[in-house]
Short mmCIF file of C-alpha atoms and ligand atoms in Angstrom, two decimals:
data_model
loop_
_atom_site.label_atom_id
_atom_site.label_comp_id
_atom_site.label_asym_id
_atom_site.label_seq_id
_atom_site.Cartn_x
_atom_site.Cartn_y
_atom_site.Cartn_z
CA MET A 15 28.56 -5.61 8.25
CA LYS A 16 25.35 -5.55 9.61
CA ASP A 17 22.40 -6.80 7.72
CA ILE A 18 20.20 -4.18 6.40
CA TYR A 19 16.53 -5.42 5.47
CA ILE A 20 14.28 -4.03 3.22
CA THR A 21 12.72 -1.78 5.97
CA LYS A 22 13.11 -0.87 9.75
CA ALA A 23 9.73 -0.29 11.44
CA TYR A 24 9.64 3.22 13.25
CA LEU A 25 9.55 3.13 17.08
CA PRO A 26 8.35 6.26 19.04
CA PRO A 27 10.52 7.73 22.32
CA LYS A 28 9.32 4.98 24.39
CA GLU A 29 8.37 7.58 26.81
CA GLU A 30 5.67 8.67 24.52
CA TYR A 31 4.20 5.16 24.31
CA VAL A 32 4.05 4.30 28.11
CA GLY A 33 2.68 7.90 28.64
CA MET A 34 0.06 7.02 26.41
CA LEU A 35 -0.56 3.55 28.20
CA ASP A 36 -0.95 5.34 31.40
CA ARG A 37 -4.72 6.73 29.97
CA ILE A 38 -5.16 2.81 29.00
CA TRP A 39 -4.36 1.98 32.89
CA GLU A 40 -6.67 4.61 33.78
CA THR A 41 -9.59 3.40 31.95
CA HIS A 42 -9.63 -0.25 31.68
CA LEU A 43 -11.02 0.18 28.51
CA LEU A 44 -8.38 -2.01 26.15
CA THR A 45 -10.39 -2.01 23.14
CA ASN A 46 -13.87 -2.02 21.46
CA MET A 47 -13.32 1.42 20.17
CA GLY A 48 -12.39 3.17 23.08
CA PRO A 49 -11.28 6.39 23.34
CA LEU A 50 -7.75 6.53 22.01
CA HIS A 51 -9.52 4.73 19.30
CA LYS A 52 -11.46 7.72 18.58
CA GLU A 53 -8.92 10.22 18.99
CA PHE A 54 -6.87 8.33 16.14
CA GLU A 55 -9.52 8.25 13.95
CA GLN A 56 -10.02 12.15 14.42
CA ARG A 57 -6.62 12.54 13.70
CA LEU A 58 -6.10 10.22 10.81
CA LYS A 59 -9.17 12.35 9.47
CA ASP A 60 -8.18 15.63 9.85
CA PHE A 61 -4.05 14.48 8.76
CA LEU A 62 -5.63 12.86 5.46
CA GLY A 63 -7.82 15.60 4.47
CA VAL A 64 -10.78 12.83 4.13
CA PRO A 65 -14.69 12.86 5.43
CA TYR A 66 -14.81 9.92 6.87
CA CYS A 67 -12.52 7.80 8.37
CA MET A 68 -12.32 4.29 10.31
CA ALA A 69 -9.69 2.25 11.82
CA PHE A 70 -9.31 -1.38 11.39
CA ALA A 71 -7.35 -4.17 13.04
CA ASN A 72 -4.91 -3.88 10.03
CA GLY A 73 -5.11 -3.16 6.51
CA HIS A 74 -6.03 -6.08 4.75
CA LEU A 75 -9.52 -6.25 7.37
CA SER A 76 -10.37 -2.97 6.02
CA LEU A 77 -10.29 -3.99 2.56
CA GLU A 78 -12.06 -7.14 2.65
CA THR A 79 -14.88 -5.15 4.97
CA ALA A 80 -14.91 -2.49 2.33
CA ILE A 81 -15.96 -4.71 -0.40
CA GLN A 82 -18.44 -6.41 1.54
CA ALA A 83 -20.27 -3.00 2.99
CA LEU A 84 -20.58 -2.01 -0.55
CA GLU A 85 -22.63 -5.97 -1.17
CA LEU A 86 -20.64 -6.26 -4.11
CA LYS A 87 -21.93 -9.43 -7.00
CA GLY A 88 -19.86 -10.55 -9.83
CA GLU A 89 -16.41 -9.59 -11.33
CA VAL A 90 -14.17 -7.39 -10.14
CA ILE A 91 -11.72 -5.30 -12.20
CA THR A 92 -8.20 -5.22 -10.75
CA THR A 93 -4.11 -4.90 -11.11
CA PRO A 94 -2.33 -8.45 -10.72
CA PHE A 95 0.65 -5.90 -9.91
CA THR A 96 0.14 -5.82 -5.96
CA PHE A 97 0.48 -7.43 -2.72
CA ALA A 98 -1.25 -10.70 -2.29
CA SER A 99 -3.91 -8.87 0.01
CA THR A 100 -5.94 -7.05 -2.79
CA THR A 101 -6.55 -9.91 -4.88
CA HIS A 102 -7.37 -12.28 -1.80
CA ALA A 103 -9.94 -9.30 -0.54
CA ILE A 104 -11.97 -9.86 -3.69
CA VAL A 105 -11.74 -13.60 -3.68
CA ARG A 106 -12.54 -13.73 -0.05
CA ASN A 107 -15.76 -11.68 -0.65
CA GLY A 108 -17.07 -14.20 -3.44
CA LEU A 109 -16.25 -12.23 -6.16
CA THR A 110 -14.08 -13.02 -9.41
CA PRO A 111 -10.93 -11.22 -9.99
CA VAL A 112 -10.34 -9.84 -13.59
CA PHE A 113 -6.96 -8.78 -14.00
CA CYS A 114 -6.34 -5.89 -16.11
CA ASP A 115 -2.74 -4.68 -17.20
CA ILE A 116 -0.75 -1.84 -15.87
CA LYS A 117 1.02 1.30 -17.27
CA ARG A 118 4.46 1.31 -18.19
CA ASP A 119 5.27 4.65 -16.74
CA ASN A 120 3.83 3.88 -13.08
CA TYR A 121 3.00 0.49 -12.75
CA THR A 122 -0.67 1.63 -11.60
CA ILE A 123 -3.84 0.03 -13.66
CA ASP A 124 -4.29 1.20 -17.24
CA PRO A 125 -7.01 2.65 -17.73
CA GLU A 126 -7.06 2.51 -21.63
CA LYS A 127 -7.39 -1.30 -20.81
CA ILE A 128 -10.33 -1.25 -18.88
CA GLU A 129 -13.12 -1.00 -20.53
CA ASP A 130 -12.40 -4.03 -22.81
CA LEU A 131 -12.75 -6.29 -19.74
CA ILE A 132 -16.27 -4.80 -18.50
CA THR A 133 -19.41 -7.58 -18.77
CA GLU A 134 -22.27 -7.37 -17.73
CA LYS A 135 -20.73 -9.14 -14.63
CA THR A 136 -18.72 -6.69 -13.68
CA CYS A 137 -19.22 -4.55 -10.71
CA ALA A 138 -16.59 -3.00 -9.47
CA ILE A 139 -12.86 -1.55 -10.20
CA LEU A 140 -10.51 -1.61 -7.74
CA PRO A 141 -7.09 0.27 -8.52
CA VAL A 142 -4.06 -0.05 -6.10
CA HIS A 143 -1.91 3.04 -5.84
CA VAL A 144 1.36 1.13 -6.42
CA TYR A 145 4.85 2.44 -4.58
CA GLY A 146 2.77 5.45 -3.48
CA GLN A 147 2.13 6.43 -7.43
CA ILE A 148 -1.66 7.86 -7.50
CA CYS A 149 -3.68 5.90 -10.39
CA ASP A 150 -5.30 7.69 -13.42
CA VAL A 151 -7.83 8.98 -10.76
CA GLU A 152 -9.88 11.30 -13.56
CA ARG A 153 -10.52 8.34 -16.06
CA ILE A 154 -10.60 5.62 -13.72
CA GLN A 155 -13.77 7.44 -12.48
CA GLU A 156 -15.32 8.50 -15.69
CA ILE A 157 -15.15 4.69 -16.96
CA ALA A 158 -16.63 3.92 -13.56
CA ASP A 159 -19.53 6.43 -13.70
CA ARG A 160 -20.15 5.19 -17.32
CA HIS A 161 -20.57 1.85 -16.18
CA GLY A 162 -22.31 2.27 -13.17
CA LEU A 163 -19.24 0.34 -11.40
CA LYS A 164 -18.29 1.35 -7.84
CA VAL A 165 -14.55 2.24 -7.39
CA ILE A 166 -12.62 0.97 -4.27
CA TYR A 167 -8.99 1.75 -4.22
CA ASP A 168 -6.35 -0.15 -2.19
CA ALA A 169 -4.26 2.95 -1.05
CA ALA A 170 -2.35 1.05 1.20
CA HIS A 171 1.04 2.58 -0.25
CA ALA A 172 -0.40 6.38 -0.10
CA PHE A 173 -0.43 7.06 3.06
CA GLY A 174 -0.23 11.15 3.53
CA GLU A 175 -0.36 11.90 -0.26
CA GLU A 176 -2.01 14.72 -1.89
CA LYS A 177 -2.53 14.96 -5.44
CA LYS A 178 -3.51 18.59 -6.17
CA GLY A 179 -3.78 19.43 -2.84
CA ILE A 180 -6.59 16.55 -2.30
CA GLY A 181 -5.74 13.60 0.45
CA ALA A 182 -5.16 10.77 -1.83
CA GLY A 183 -7.75 8.72 0.01
CA SER A 184 -10.75 10.91 -1.58
CA PHE A 185 -11.22 9.33 -5.05
CA GLY A 186 -13.68 6.44 -5.76
CA ASP A 187 -16.17 5.25 -2.89
CA ILE A 188 -13.72 3.49 -0.49
CA SER A 189 -9.99 3.72 -0.18
CA ILE A 190 -7.89 1.87 2.58
CA PHE A 191 -4.96 2.40 4.16
CA SER A 192 -2.31 0.10 5.94
CA PHE A 193 -0.53 1.00 9.09
CA HIS A 194 1.68 -2.32 9.27
CA ALA A 195 4.79 -2.04 10.79
CA THR A 196 6.41 -2.37 7.55
CA LYS A 197 4.49 0.81 6.43
CA PRO A 198 5.99 4.18 6.49
CA PHE A 199 3.38 5.14 9.34
CA ASN A 200 2.91 2.24 11.23
CA SER A 201 0.01 1.52 14.32
CA ILE A 202 2.20 -2.15 14.35
CA GLU A 203 -0.99 -3.59 12.90
CA GLY A 204 -3.60 -1.29 12.02
CA GLY A 205 -5.29 0.24 9.03
CA ALA A 206 -8.15 2.36 8.12
CA ALA A 207 -11.10 2.84 5.64
CA VAL A 208 -11.83 6.66 4.46
CA PHE A 209 -14.88 7.24 2.74
CA THR A 210 -17.67 10.18 1.91
CA ASP A 211 -20.57 8.15 2.51
CA TYR A 212 -22.11 8.09 5.85
CA GLU A 213 -24.54 5.05 5.18
CA VAL A 214 -21.27 3.58 3.63
CA GLY A 215 -19.42 4.20 7.54
CA VAL A 216 -22.27 2.87 9.14
CA ARG A 217 -22.30 -0.40 6.99
CA LEU A 218 -18.19 -0.79 7.69
CA TYR A 219 -18.68 -0.29 11.62
CA GLN A 220 -21.36 -2.92 11.92
CA LEU A 221 -19.12 -5.27 9.68
CA LYS A 222 -16.14 -4.64 11.75
CA ASN A 223 -17.93 -5.54 15.04
CA PHE A 224 -19.70 -8.75 14.08
CA GLY A 225 -22.44 -7.22 12.36
CA PHE A 226 -23.78 -5.44 15.79
CA MET A 227 -26.32 -2.79 14.95
CA GLY A 228 -27.20 -2.28 18.77
CA GLU A 229 -26.34 -4.33 22.03
CA ASP A 230 -27.96 -7.23 20.86
CA MET A 231 -28.98 -6.90 17.57
CA VAL A 232 -26.87 -8.31 14.35
CA CYS A 233 -27.74 -7.77 10.84
CA GLY A 234 -24.83 -9.07 9.03
CA ALA A 235 -22.43 -11.64 8.61
CA GLY A 236 -19.69 -9.24 10.08
CA GLY A 237 -15.84 -10.40 11.46
CA ASN A 238 -13.78 -8.80 14.19
CA ALA A 239 -11.43 -6.13 12.66
CA LYS A 240 -11.67 -4.20 15.34
CA LEU A 241 -8.59 -1.94 16.21
CA SER A 242 -7.41 -2.31 20.01
CA GLU A 243 -6.59 1.00 22.06
CA PHE A 244 -2.88 -0.07 22.08
CA HIS A 245 -2.36 -0.17 18.36
CA ALA A 246 -4.34 3.05 18.50
CA ALA A 247 -1.83 4.75 21.18
CA MET A 248 1.51 3.73 18.98
CA GLY A 249 -0.33 5.16 15.74
CA LEU A 250 -1.20 8.41 17.40
CA CYS A 251 2.57 8.71 18.71
CA ASN A 252 3.93 7.76 15.08
CA LEU A 253 1.75 10.06 13.87
CA GLU A 254 3.37 12.92 15.54
CA HIS A 255 6.21 11.96 14.29
CA TYR A 256 5.00 11.79 10.71
CA GLU A 257 7.07 14.85 9.27
CA GLU A 258 10.25 13.37 10.48
CA ILE A 259 9.94 9.95 9.01
CA LEU A 260 8.85 11.91 5.86
CA ALA A 261 12.12 13.59 5.59
CA GLY A 262 14.27 10.94 6.34
CA ARG A 263 12.64 8.94 3.84
CA LYS A 264 12.68 11.81 1.44
CA ARG A 265 16.68 11.93 2.40
CA VAL A 266 17.28 8.09 1.31
CA VAL A 267 15.30 8.62 -1.96
CA CYS A 268 17.17 11.55 -3.06
CA ARG A 269 20.34 9.82 -2.20
CA TYR A 270 19.01 6.75 -4.56
CA ARG A 271 18.19 8.94 -7.45
CA GLU A 272 21.41 11.06 -7.03
CA ARG A 273 23.23 7.55 -7.71
CA LEU A 274 21.24 5.80 -9.71
CA ALA A 275 19.68 8.30 -11.95
CA GLY A 276 20.56 8.56 -16.05
CA ILE A 277 22.12 5.14 -15.93
CA LYS A 278 21.42 3.19 -18.71
CA GLY A 279 19.59 -0.04 -18.11
CA LEU A 280 18.41 1.34 -14.99
CA TYR A 281 14.67 2.69 -14.71
CA LEU A 282 13.43 4.56 -11.72
CA LEU A 283 10.05 6.15 -11.29
CA PRO A 284 10.31 9.75 -11.48
CA PRO A 285 8.72 12.32 -8.81
CA GLN A 286 5.12 12.47 -9.63
CA GLU A 287 3.89 15.93 -10.85
CA ASN A 288 1.60 17.85 -8.45
CA VAL A 289 1.72 15.05 -5.99
CA ARG A 290 2.91 15.41 -2.19
CA GLU A 291 5.01 12.04 -2.20
CA ASN A 292 5.24 9.69 0.79
CA TYR A 293 8.64 7.74 -0.63
CA ALA A 294 7.20 4.73 0.49
CA TYR A 295 9.10 2.50 -1.83
CA PHE A 296 12.25 2.45 -3.90
CA PRO A 297 11.52 0.26 -7.09
CA VAL A 298 14.62 -0.43 -9.74
CA LEU A 299 13.32 -1.91 -12.88
CA PHE A 300 16.78 -3.51 -14.51
CA ASP A 301 16.77 -4.01 -18.12
CA GLU A 302 19.92 -7.06 -18.18
CA LYS A 303 20.24 -6.05 -21.96
CA GLU A 304 21.02 -2.46 -21.40
CA PHE A 305 22.59 -2.64 -17.75
CA GLY A 306 24.52 -5.78 -18.12
CA THR A 307 23.09 -7.54 -15.19
CA GLY A 308 19.67 -8.81 -14.39
CA ARG A 309 17.14 -8.35 -11.76
CA GLU A 310 18.28 -11.78 -10.36
CA LYS A 311 21.66 -11.46 -10.43
CA ILE A 312 21.47 -8.06 -8.54
CA TYR A 313 19.54 -9.67 -6.16
CA GLY A 314 21.86 -12.42 -5.44
CA ARG A 315 24.79 -10.08 -5.02
CA LEU A 316 23.15 -7.52 -2.70
CA LYS A 317 22.14 -10.78 -0.35
CA GLY A 318 25.65 -12.06 -0.56
CA GLU A 319 26.46 -8.88 0.89
CA GLY A 320 23.99 -9.30 4.00
CA ILE A 321 21.49 -6.69 1.63
CA HIS A 322 18.00 -7.69 1.74
CA ALA A 323 15.79 -6.06 -1.40
CA ARG A 324 13.09 -7.66 -2.23
CA ARG A 325 11.25 -8.19 -5.43
CA TYR A 326 8.31 -6.56 -4.95
CA PHE A 327 5.77 -7.36 -6.52
CA TYR A 328 6.53 -10.92 -7.64
CA PRO A 329 4.94 -13.01 -8.74
CA LEU A 330 1.89 -11.26 -10.38
CA THR A 331 -1.28 -12.66 -7.60
CA LYS A 332 -2.67 -13.67 -10.92
CA ASP A 333 0.02 -16.68 -11.05
CA PHE A 334 0.17 -17.59 -7.27
CA PRO A 335 -1.06 -21.58 -7.66
CA CYS A 336 -4.23 -20.76 -5.60
CA TYR A 337 -5.58 -18.60 -8.53
CA LYS A 338 -3.32 -19.61 -11.64
CA SER A 339 -5.99 -22.08 -13.64
CA ARG A 340 -9.09 -20.26 -11.36
CA PHE A 341 -9.48 -17.13 -13.37
CA GLN A 342 -9.71 -15.39 -16.54
CA ASN A 343 -6.21 -15.72 -17.94
CA VAL A 344 -6.12 -11.87 -19.41
CA HIS A 345 -3.09 -11.36 -21.28
CA THR A 346 -1.15 -8.77 -19.14
CA PRO A 347 2.04 -8.48 -20.88
CA VAL A 348 3.22 -4.79 -18.85
CA ALA A 349 2.71 -6.77 -15.53
CA GLU A 350 4.32 -9.77 -16.81
CA TYR A 351 7.76 -7.87 -17.49
CA VAL A 352 7.57 -5.72 -14.70
CA THR A 353 6.92 -8.60 -12.64
CA ASP A 354 10.25 -9.88 -13.85
CA HIS A 355 12.64 -7.18 -13.63
CA ILE A 356 11.61 -5.28 -10.71
CA LEU A 357 13.74 -4.95 -7.62
CA THR A 358 12.81 -2.69 -4.26
CA LEU A 359 15.25 -1.44 -2.70
CA PRO A 360 16.01 -1.28 1.32
CA LEU A 361 14.06 2.11 2.41
CA TYR A 362 13.38 3.34 6.17
CA ASP A 363 13.82 7.09 7.70
CA SER A 364 17.28 6.13 9.50
CA LEU A 365 18.64 4.04 6.60
CA GLU A 366 22.08 6.07 6.74
CA ASP A 367 23.44 7.76 3.49
CA SER A 368 26.73 5.54 3.76
CA ASP A 369 24.35 2.26 3.75
CA VAL A 370 22.37 3.81 0.33
CA ASP A 371 26.06 4.35 -0.96
CA ARG A 372 27.12 0.89 -0.23
CA ILE A 373 23.72 -0.75 -1.97
CA CYS A 374 24.55 1.30 -4.93
CA ASP A 375 28.02 0.58 -5.28
CA ILE A 376 27.50 -3.37 -5.25
CA ILE A 377 24.47 -2.51 -7.47
CA LEU A 378 26.69 -0.41 -9.80
CA ARG A 379 29.94 -3.16 -9.25
CA GLY A 380 30.89 -4.29 -12.82
CA ASN A 381 27.87 -3.44 -14.94
CA LEU A 382 28.68 -2.38 -18.76
CA ASN A 383 28.10 1.48 -18.04
CA GLY A 384 30.17 1.31 -14.21
C1 PLP B 28 0.42 -3.74 3.45
C2 PLP B 28 -0.88 -4.06 2.03
C3 PLP B 28 -2.16 -4.53 2.39
C4 PLP B 28 -2.59 -5.01 3.47
O1 PLP B 28 -2.58 -4.30 4.76
P1 PLP B 28 -1.82 -5.29 6.23
O2 PLP B 28 -2.05 -4.00 7.27
O3 PLP B 28 -0.30 -5.51 6.45
O4 PLP B 28 -3.12 -5.69 6.34
C5 PLP B 28 -2.94 -4.32 1.29
N1 PLP B 28 -2.37 -3.92 0.23
C6 PLP B 28 -1.00 -3.57 0.08
C7 PLP B 28 -0.66 -3.15 -1.70
C8 PLP B 28 -0.16 -3.52 1.16
O5 PLP B 28 1.16 -3.17 0.28
#
């Protein structure tokens, strides 16, 4: 039987992409914010329902540049339960991450625990809408306002989501998205920063292009984070198919829920109230005592059958060898528990129901309740 991976990148019909490439051959503009790049940003802005949207070469550089644009110094309160990129972006800006615990119910940063971590050095909060779970944005903003802190959201998992009809990128000072091949919406590599303050946009624009302000005026230690026309072309094509992609993913998630909900010892994320979800991930938390089999065994059993689930997110970023003894070791018991018990199952629009059933059969085989 064929191997099943955690995801499978979406590709549009080839003719559509080739048709888009004709426009590049006409202009010979390959990068540097060309016409497809401009069109992509415009389409994204409308789609995401945000005032400003700036495309980047990838999600990580959009986050790194967003932090740089806010000219921060000191400590950033963040979650250790995330992809490496979130913590690296803080550290690579010369800032100190302070790790805050997460909530048991949806694994996002726990606002109740943020204030205890605030010191005179704190400059920002950097939460993650992990698995597309929208953070407690109102509470976080309240805390930030009270203490004069910036808020940057890593919204890499929240593309296309809305809370009470408001685009998921509308919270905080800046939010970033990732359009990496493994994400529900891809431009091969790609990302965007979205924001409300025009001046922030000016800084971002300069910093993603070597700090250039004009033809020969350089005003900041910028990098190169420009999205090419070829990537913008893929993004434009895939955006046209987003609703189909979403429908396919929703079908898979519903099937997983049908098969795995209500089983003792398996904890699924419940649907979010008032949120238009994007079905980006399907994490399952295994309680070995209740379920009879633990995360490691299930992971190995699936692997033995050619099914590549992933231990997203394991280990916690604060436990990476490069960070472990470098930063303050805040006790984050919930994050420790979740990282040791969670497994993210394969999920993509074209995953067949029969594959989902096979995965569920393997998980449920021989457990206490099955
Ligand atoms: C994918 C991802 C990123 C980085 O995005 P790239 O486009 O791969 O650079 C950042 N944060 C989180 C939470 C991610 O999942």
